[in-house]
CSV table of C-alpha atoms in Angstrom, one decimal:
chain,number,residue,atom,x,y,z
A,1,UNK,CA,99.5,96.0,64.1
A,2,UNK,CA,103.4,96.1,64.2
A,3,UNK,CA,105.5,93.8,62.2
A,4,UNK,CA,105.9,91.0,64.2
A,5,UNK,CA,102.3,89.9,65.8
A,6,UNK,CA,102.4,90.9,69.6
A,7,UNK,CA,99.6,93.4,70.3
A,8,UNK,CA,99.8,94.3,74.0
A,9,UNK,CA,102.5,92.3,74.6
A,10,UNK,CA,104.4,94.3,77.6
A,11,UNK,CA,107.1,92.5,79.7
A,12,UNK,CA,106.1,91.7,82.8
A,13,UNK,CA,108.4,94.4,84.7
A,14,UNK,CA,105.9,96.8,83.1
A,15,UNK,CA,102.8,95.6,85.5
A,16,UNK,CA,105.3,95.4,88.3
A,17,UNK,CA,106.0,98.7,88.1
A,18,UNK,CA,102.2,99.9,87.9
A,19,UNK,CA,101.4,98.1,90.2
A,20,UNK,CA,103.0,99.6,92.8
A,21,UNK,CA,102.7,102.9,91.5
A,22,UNK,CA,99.0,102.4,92.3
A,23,UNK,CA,99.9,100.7,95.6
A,24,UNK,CA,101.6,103.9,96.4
A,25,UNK,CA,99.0,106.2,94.9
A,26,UNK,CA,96.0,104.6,97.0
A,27,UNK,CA,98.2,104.6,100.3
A,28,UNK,CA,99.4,108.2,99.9
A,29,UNK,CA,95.4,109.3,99.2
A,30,UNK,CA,94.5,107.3,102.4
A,31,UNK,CA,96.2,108.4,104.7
A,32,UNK,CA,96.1,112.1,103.6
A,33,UNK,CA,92.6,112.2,104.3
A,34,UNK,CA,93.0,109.9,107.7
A,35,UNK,CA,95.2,112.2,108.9
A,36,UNK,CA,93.3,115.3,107.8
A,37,UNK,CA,97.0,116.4,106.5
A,38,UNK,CA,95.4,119.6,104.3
A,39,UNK,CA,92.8,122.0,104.1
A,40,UNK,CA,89.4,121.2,103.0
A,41,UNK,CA,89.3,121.9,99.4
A,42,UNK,CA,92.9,121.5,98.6
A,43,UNK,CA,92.7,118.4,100.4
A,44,UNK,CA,89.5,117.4,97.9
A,45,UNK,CA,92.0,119.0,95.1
A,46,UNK,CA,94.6,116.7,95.8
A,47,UNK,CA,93.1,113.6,96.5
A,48,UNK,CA,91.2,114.0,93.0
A,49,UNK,CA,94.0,114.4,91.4
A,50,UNK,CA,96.1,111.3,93.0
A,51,UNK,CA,92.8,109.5,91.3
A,52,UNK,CA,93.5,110.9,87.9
A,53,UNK,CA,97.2,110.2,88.2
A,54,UNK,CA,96.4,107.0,89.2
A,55,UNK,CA,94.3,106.3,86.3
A,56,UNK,CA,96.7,107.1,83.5
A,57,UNK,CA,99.4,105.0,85.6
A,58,UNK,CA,96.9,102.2,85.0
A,59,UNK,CA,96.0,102.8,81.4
A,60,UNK,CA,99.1,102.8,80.2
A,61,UNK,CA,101.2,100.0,82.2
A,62,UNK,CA,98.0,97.5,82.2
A,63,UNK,CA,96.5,98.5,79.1
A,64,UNK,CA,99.4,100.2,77.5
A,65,UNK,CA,97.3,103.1,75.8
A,66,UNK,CA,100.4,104.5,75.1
A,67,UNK,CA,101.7,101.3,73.2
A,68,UNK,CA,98.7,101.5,70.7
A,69,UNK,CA,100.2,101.5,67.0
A,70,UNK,CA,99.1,104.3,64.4
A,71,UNK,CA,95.2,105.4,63.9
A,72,UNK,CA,95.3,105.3,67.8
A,73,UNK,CA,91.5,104.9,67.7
A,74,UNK,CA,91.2,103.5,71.4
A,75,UNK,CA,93.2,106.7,72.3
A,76,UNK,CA,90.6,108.7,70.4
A,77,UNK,CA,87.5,107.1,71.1
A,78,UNK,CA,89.0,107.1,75.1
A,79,UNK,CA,89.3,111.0,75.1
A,80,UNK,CA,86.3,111.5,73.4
A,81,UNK,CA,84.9,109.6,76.3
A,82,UNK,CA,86.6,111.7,79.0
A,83,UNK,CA,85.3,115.0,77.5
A,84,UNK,CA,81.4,113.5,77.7
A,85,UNK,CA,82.5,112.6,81.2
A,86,UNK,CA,83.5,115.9,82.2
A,87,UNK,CA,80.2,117.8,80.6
A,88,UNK,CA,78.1,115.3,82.5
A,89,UNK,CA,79.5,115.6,85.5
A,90,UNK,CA,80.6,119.1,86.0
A,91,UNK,CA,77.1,120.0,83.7
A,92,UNK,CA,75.4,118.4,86.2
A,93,UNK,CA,77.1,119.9,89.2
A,94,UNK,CA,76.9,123.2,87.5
A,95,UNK,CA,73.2,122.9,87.0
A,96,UNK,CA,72.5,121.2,90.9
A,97,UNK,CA,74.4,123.6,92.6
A,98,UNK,CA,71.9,126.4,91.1
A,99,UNK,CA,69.0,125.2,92.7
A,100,UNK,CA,68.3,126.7,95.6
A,101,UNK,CA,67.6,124.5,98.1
A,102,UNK,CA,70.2,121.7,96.9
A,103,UNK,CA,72.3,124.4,98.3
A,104,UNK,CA,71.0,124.4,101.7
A,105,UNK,CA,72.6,122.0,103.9
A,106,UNK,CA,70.7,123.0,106.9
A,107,UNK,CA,67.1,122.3,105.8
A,108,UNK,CA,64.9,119.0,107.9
A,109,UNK,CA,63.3,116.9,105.6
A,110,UNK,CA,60.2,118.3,106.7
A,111,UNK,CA,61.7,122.1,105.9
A,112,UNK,CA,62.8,121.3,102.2
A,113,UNK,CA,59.3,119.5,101.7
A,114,UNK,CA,57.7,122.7,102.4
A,115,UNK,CA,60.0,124.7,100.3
A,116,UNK,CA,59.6,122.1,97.7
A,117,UNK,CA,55.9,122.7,97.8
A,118,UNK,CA,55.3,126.5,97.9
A,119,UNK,CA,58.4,127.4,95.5
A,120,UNK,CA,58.5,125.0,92.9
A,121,UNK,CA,54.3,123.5,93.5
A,122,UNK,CA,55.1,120.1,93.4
A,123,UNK,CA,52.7,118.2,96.1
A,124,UNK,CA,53.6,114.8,97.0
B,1,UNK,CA,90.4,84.8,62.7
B,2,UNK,CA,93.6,86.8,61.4
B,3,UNK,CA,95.3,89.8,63.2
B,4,UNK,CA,93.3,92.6,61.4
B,5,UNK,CA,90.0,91.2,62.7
B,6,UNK,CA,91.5,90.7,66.2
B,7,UNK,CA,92.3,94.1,66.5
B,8,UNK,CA,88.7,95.1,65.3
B,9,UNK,CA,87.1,92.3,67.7
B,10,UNK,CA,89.3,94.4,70.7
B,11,UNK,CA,88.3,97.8,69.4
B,12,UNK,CA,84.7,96.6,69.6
B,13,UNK,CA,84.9,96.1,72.4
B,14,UNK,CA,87.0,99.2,73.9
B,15,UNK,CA,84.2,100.9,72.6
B,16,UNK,CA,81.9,99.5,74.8
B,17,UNK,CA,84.2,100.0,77.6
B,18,UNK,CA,84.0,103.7,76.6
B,19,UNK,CA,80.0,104.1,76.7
B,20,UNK,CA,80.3,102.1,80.4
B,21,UNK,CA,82.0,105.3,81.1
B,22,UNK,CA,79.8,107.0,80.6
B,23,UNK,CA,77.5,105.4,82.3
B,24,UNK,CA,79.3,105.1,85.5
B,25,UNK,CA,79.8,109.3,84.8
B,26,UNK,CA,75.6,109.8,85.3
B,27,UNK,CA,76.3,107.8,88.5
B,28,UNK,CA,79.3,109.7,89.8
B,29,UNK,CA,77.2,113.0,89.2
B,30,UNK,CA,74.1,112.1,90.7
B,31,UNK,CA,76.1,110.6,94.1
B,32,UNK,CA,78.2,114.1,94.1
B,33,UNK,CA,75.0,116.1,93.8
B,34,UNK,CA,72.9,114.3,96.0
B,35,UNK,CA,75.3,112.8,98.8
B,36,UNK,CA,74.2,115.9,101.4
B,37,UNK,CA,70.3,114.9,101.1
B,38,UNK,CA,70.4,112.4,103.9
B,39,UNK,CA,67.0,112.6,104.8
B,40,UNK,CA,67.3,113.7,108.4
B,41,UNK,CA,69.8,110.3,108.7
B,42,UNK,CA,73.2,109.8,108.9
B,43,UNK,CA,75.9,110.3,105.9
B,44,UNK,CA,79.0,109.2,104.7
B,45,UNK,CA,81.0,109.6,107.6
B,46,UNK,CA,79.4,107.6,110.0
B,47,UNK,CA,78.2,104.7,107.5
B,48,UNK,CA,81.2,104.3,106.1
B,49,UNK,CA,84.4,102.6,107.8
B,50,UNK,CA,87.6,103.7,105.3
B,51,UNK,CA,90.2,100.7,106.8
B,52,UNK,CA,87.5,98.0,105.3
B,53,UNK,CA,87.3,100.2,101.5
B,54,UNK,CA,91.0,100.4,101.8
B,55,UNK,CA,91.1,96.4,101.9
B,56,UNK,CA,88.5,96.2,99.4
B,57,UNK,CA,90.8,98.8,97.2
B,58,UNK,CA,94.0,96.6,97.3
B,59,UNK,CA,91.9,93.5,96.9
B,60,UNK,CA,90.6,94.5,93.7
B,61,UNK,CA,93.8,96.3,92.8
B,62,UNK,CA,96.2,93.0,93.4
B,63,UNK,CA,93.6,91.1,91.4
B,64,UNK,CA,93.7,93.5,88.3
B,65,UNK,CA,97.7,93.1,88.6
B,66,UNK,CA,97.3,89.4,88.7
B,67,UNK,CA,95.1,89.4,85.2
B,68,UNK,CA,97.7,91.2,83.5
B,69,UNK,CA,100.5,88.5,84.6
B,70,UNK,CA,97.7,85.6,83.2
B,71,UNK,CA,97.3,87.4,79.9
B,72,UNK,CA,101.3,88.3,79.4
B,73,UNK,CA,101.3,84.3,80.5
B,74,UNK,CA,98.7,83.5,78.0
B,75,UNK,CA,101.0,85.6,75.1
B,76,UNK,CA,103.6,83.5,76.3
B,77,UNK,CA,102.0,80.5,76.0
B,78,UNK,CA,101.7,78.9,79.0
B,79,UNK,CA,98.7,77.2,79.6
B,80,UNK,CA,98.9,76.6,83.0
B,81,UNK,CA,100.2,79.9,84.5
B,82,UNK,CA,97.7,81.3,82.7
B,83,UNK,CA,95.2,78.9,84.7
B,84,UNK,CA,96.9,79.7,87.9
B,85,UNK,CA,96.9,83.4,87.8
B,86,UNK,CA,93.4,83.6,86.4
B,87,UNK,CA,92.5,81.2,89.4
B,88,UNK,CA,94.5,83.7,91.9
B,89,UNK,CA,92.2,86.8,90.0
B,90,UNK,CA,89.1,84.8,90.4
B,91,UNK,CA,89.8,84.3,94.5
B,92,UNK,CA,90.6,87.7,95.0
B,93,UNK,CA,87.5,89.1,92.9
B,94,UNK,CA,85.3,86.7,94.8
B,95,UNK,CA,86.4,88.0,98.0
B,96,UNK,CA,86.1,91.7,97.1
B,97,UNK,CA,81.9,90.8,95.8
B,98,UNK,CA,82.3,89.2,99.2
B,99,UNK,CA,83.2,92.3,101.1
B,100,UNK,CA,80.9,94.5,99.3
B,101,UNK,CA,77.8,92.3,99.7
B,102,UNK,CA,78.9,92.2,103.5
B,103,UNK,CA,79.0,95.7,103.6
B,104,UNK,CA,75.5,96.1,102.2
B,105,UNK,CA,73.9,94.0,104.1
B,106,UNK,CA,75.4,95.4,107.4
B,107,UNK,CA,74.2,98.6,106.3
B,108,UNK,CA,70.9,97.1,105.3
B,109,UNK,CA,70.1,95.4,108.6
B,110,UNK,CA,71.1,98.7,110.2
B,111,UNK,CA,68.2,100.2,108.5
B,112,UNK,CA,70.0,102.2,105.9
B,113,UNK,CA,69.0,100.8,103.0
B,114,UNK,CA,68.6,102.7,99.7
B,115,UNK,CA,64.9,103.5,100.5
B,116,UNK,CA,66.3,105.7,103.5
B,117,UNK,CA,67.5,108.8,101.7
B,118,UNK,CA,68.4,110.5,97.8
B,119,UNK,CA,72.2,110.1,99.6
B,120,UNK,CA,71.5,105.9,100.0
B,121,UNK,CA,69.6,105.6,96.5
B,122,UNK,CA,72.8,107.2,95.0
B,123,UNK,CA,75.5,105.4,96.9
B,124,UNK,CA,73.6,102.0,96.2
B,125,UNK,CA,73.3,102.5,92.6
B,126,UNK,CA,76.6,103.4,91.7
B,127,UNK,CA,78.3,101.1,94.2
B,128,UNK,CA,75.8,98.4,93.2
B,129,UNK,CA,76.3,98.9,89.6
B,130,UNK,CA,80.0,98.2,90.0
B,131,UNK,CA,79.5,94.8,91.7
B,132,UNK,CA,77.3,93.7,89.6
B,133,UNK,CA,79.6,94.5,86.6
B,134,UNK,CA,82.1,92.1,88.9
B,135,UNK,CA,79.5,89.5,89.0
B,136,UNK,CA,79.6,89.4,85.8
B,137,UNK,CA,83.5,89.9,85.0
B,138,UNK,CA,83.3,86.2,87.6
B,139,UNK,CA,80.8,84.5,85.3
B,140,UNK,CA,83.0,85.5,82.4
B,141,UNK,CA,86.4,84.3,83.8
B,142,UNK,CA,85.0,81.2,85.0
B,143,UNK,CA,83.9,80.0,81.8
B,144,UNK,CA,87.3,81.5,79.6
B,145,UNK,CA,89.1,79.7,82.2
B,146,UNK,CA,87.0,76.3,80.9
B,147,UNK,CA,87.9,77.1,77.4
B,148,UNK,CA,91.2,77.6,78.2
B,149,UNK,CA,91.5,74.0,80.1
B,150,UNK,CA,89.7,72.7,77.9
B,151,UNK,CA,91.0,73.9,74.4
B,152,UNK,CA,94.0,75.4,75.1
B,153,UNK,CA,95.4,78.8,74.1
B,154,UNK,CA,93.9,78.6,70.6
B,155,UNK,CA,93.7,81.9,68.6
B,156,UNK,CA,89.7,82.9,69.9
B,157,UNK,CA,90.4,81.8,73.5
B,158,UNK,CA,93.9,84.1,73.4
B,159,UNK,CA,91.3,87.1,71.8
B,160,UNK,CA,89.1,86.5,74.9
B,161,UNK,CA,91.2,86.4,77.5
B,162,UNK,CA,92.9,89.7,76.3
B,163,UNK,CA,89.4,91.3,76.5
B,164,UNK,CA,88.4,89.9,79.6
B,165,UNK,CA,91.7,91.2,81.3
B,166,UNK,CA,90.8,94.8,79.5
B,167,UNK,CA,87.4,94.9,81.0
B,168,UNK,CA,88.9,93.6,84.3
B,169,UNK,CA,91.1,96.7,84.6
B,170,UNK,CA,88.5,99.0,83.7
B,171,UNK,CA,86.9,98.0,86.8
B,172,UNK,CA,89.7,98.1,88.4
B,173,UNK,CA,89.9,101.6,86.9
B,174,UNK,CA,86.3,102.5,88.2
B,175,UNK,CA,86.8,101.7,91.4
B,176,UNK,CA,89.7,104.2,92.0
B,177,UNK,CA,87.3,106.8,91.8
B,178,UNK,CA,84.4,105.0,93.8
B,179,UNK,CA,86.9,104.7,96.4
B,180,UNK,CA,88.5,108.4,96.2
B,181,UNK,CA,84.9,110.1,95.4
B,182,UNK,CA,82.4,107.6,97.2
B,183,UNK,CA,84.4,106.9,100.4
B,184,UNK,CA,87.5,109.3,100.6
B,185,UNK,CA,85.6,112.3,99.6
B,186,UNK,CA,82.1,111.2,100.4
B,187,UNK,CA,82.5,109.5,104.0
B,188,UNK,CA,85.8,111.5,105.3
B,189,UNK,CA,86.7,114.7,104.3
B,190,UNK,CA,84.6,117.4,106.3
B,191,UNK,CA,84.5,121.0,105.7
């Protein structure tokens, strides 16, 4: 670490303020999807992205990722992280959202255990 | 222990924060992918009451706010602010568990448990998975706050307490998207 031996040493104005950034963050999502205030997918769109913003407000005023001195191997090993996180989730969505009958809402239990049976032969 | 191996003791264990990610990411996909299949029952938006999460949100957020003032306290020395604002995060964590385990046993009784649907199996192992990491982050404060009465800010009780207050933002961290996907997303928003 630096010269002087203060790791994450931030002065307290620094969780102030990210604190109520996040405050802010998680009231604004709230109400925007009380209210209904946009359509559906830009609504999903927006509130995602408050969560995101909300996340790097967090890792860098209460875990000050940003204060991290030079190999930066917590930033590295943190977006190697996010990029496994993104091919699971999105891979798995991907994937899902092929299938058939995941993709019909509609079906009664007892119409997706007949599908389940004659298309893909699995008997319970 | 000097600096150098401090630093590797709190990279160790950032590392393991990192694969928890991961973790919680298989949960996160299987809810999204599986919170339509209700079974017949009902979903998100009726089980789901967003003014309770929102209190559950805050309560967990002031408490992750609250470590970071007891760890700048314990850089600074003062044993018992550090006490008192670990104390204050220990309160507030208990009374989020609290909430959630209210909340799962109201749905529970109300016969939606997690045998009811792919959508309840989903909801109560990510959710669940969460508290229990709490649980846990409880145990752990309880007995660093012990060393820390008991010994004092010492060098290894200083290295503890700054990973204790890193794991306790990561869940602080998690639940942003529990709340946003799981309840905003997943109980409100309809198409």
């Amino acid at each position: 670490m630096a010269k002087n031996e203060k790791p994450n040493y931030a002065p307290r104005s620094t969780y102030i303020t990210g604190f109520i950034i996040s405050v802010i963050l998680t009231l604004e999502a709230y109400f925007l999807v009380v209210r209904e205030a946009l359509p559906y997918w830009i609504l999903i769109f927006t509130v995602f992205a408050l969560a995101v913003i909300q996340t790097f407000v967090q890792l860098f005023f209460f875990l000050h990722l940003d204060s991290e001195s030079k190999p930066r191997w917590k930033m590295t090993t943190f977006l190697f992280a996010g990029l496994v996180v993104i091919i699971v989730v999105f891979g798995s969505l991907w994937i899902m959202t092929n299938l058939h009958y995941n993709q019909e809402k509609s079906y009664s239990p007892e119409e997706i255990g007949k599908y389940i049976e004659e298309e893909e032969a699995i008997y319970r | 222990m000097s600096q150098a191996m401090d630093d590797k003791t709190q990279l160790g264990f950032w590392i393991y924060l990192m694969t928890d990610i991961v973790l919680f990411a298989t949960l996160f996909a299987t809810y999204i992918i599986l919170h339509h299949n209700t079974f017949g029952g009902p979903g998100g938006s009726e089980l789901f009451s967003l003014p309770f999460v929102l209190l559950e949100t805050m309560i967990l957020l002031t408490s992750s706010f609250t470590a970071g003032l007891g760890l700048l306290a314990g850089y600074q020395g003062r044993k018992q602010a550090v006490l008192t604002w670990f104390a204050v995060t220990f309160a507030l964590g208990a009374a989020f568990l609290g909430l959630e385990i209210y909340e799962f046993a109201h749905l529970v009784h109300a016969g939606h448990s997690w045998t009811a649907s792919a959508f309840l199996s989903a909801f109560f192992t990510l959710v669940g998975t969460h508290g229990l990491h709490i649980t846990a982050g409880l145990i752990w404060m309880a007995t660093i706050m012990w060393q820390v009465f008991k010994n004092g800010l010492i060098p290894p009780v200083k290295r503890r307490l700054t990973m204790l207050s890193l794991f306790w933002h990561f869940l602080d961290i998690v639940w942003i998207f529990i709340f946003t996907i799981v309840y905003l997303i997943g109980g409100e928003i309809h198409g």
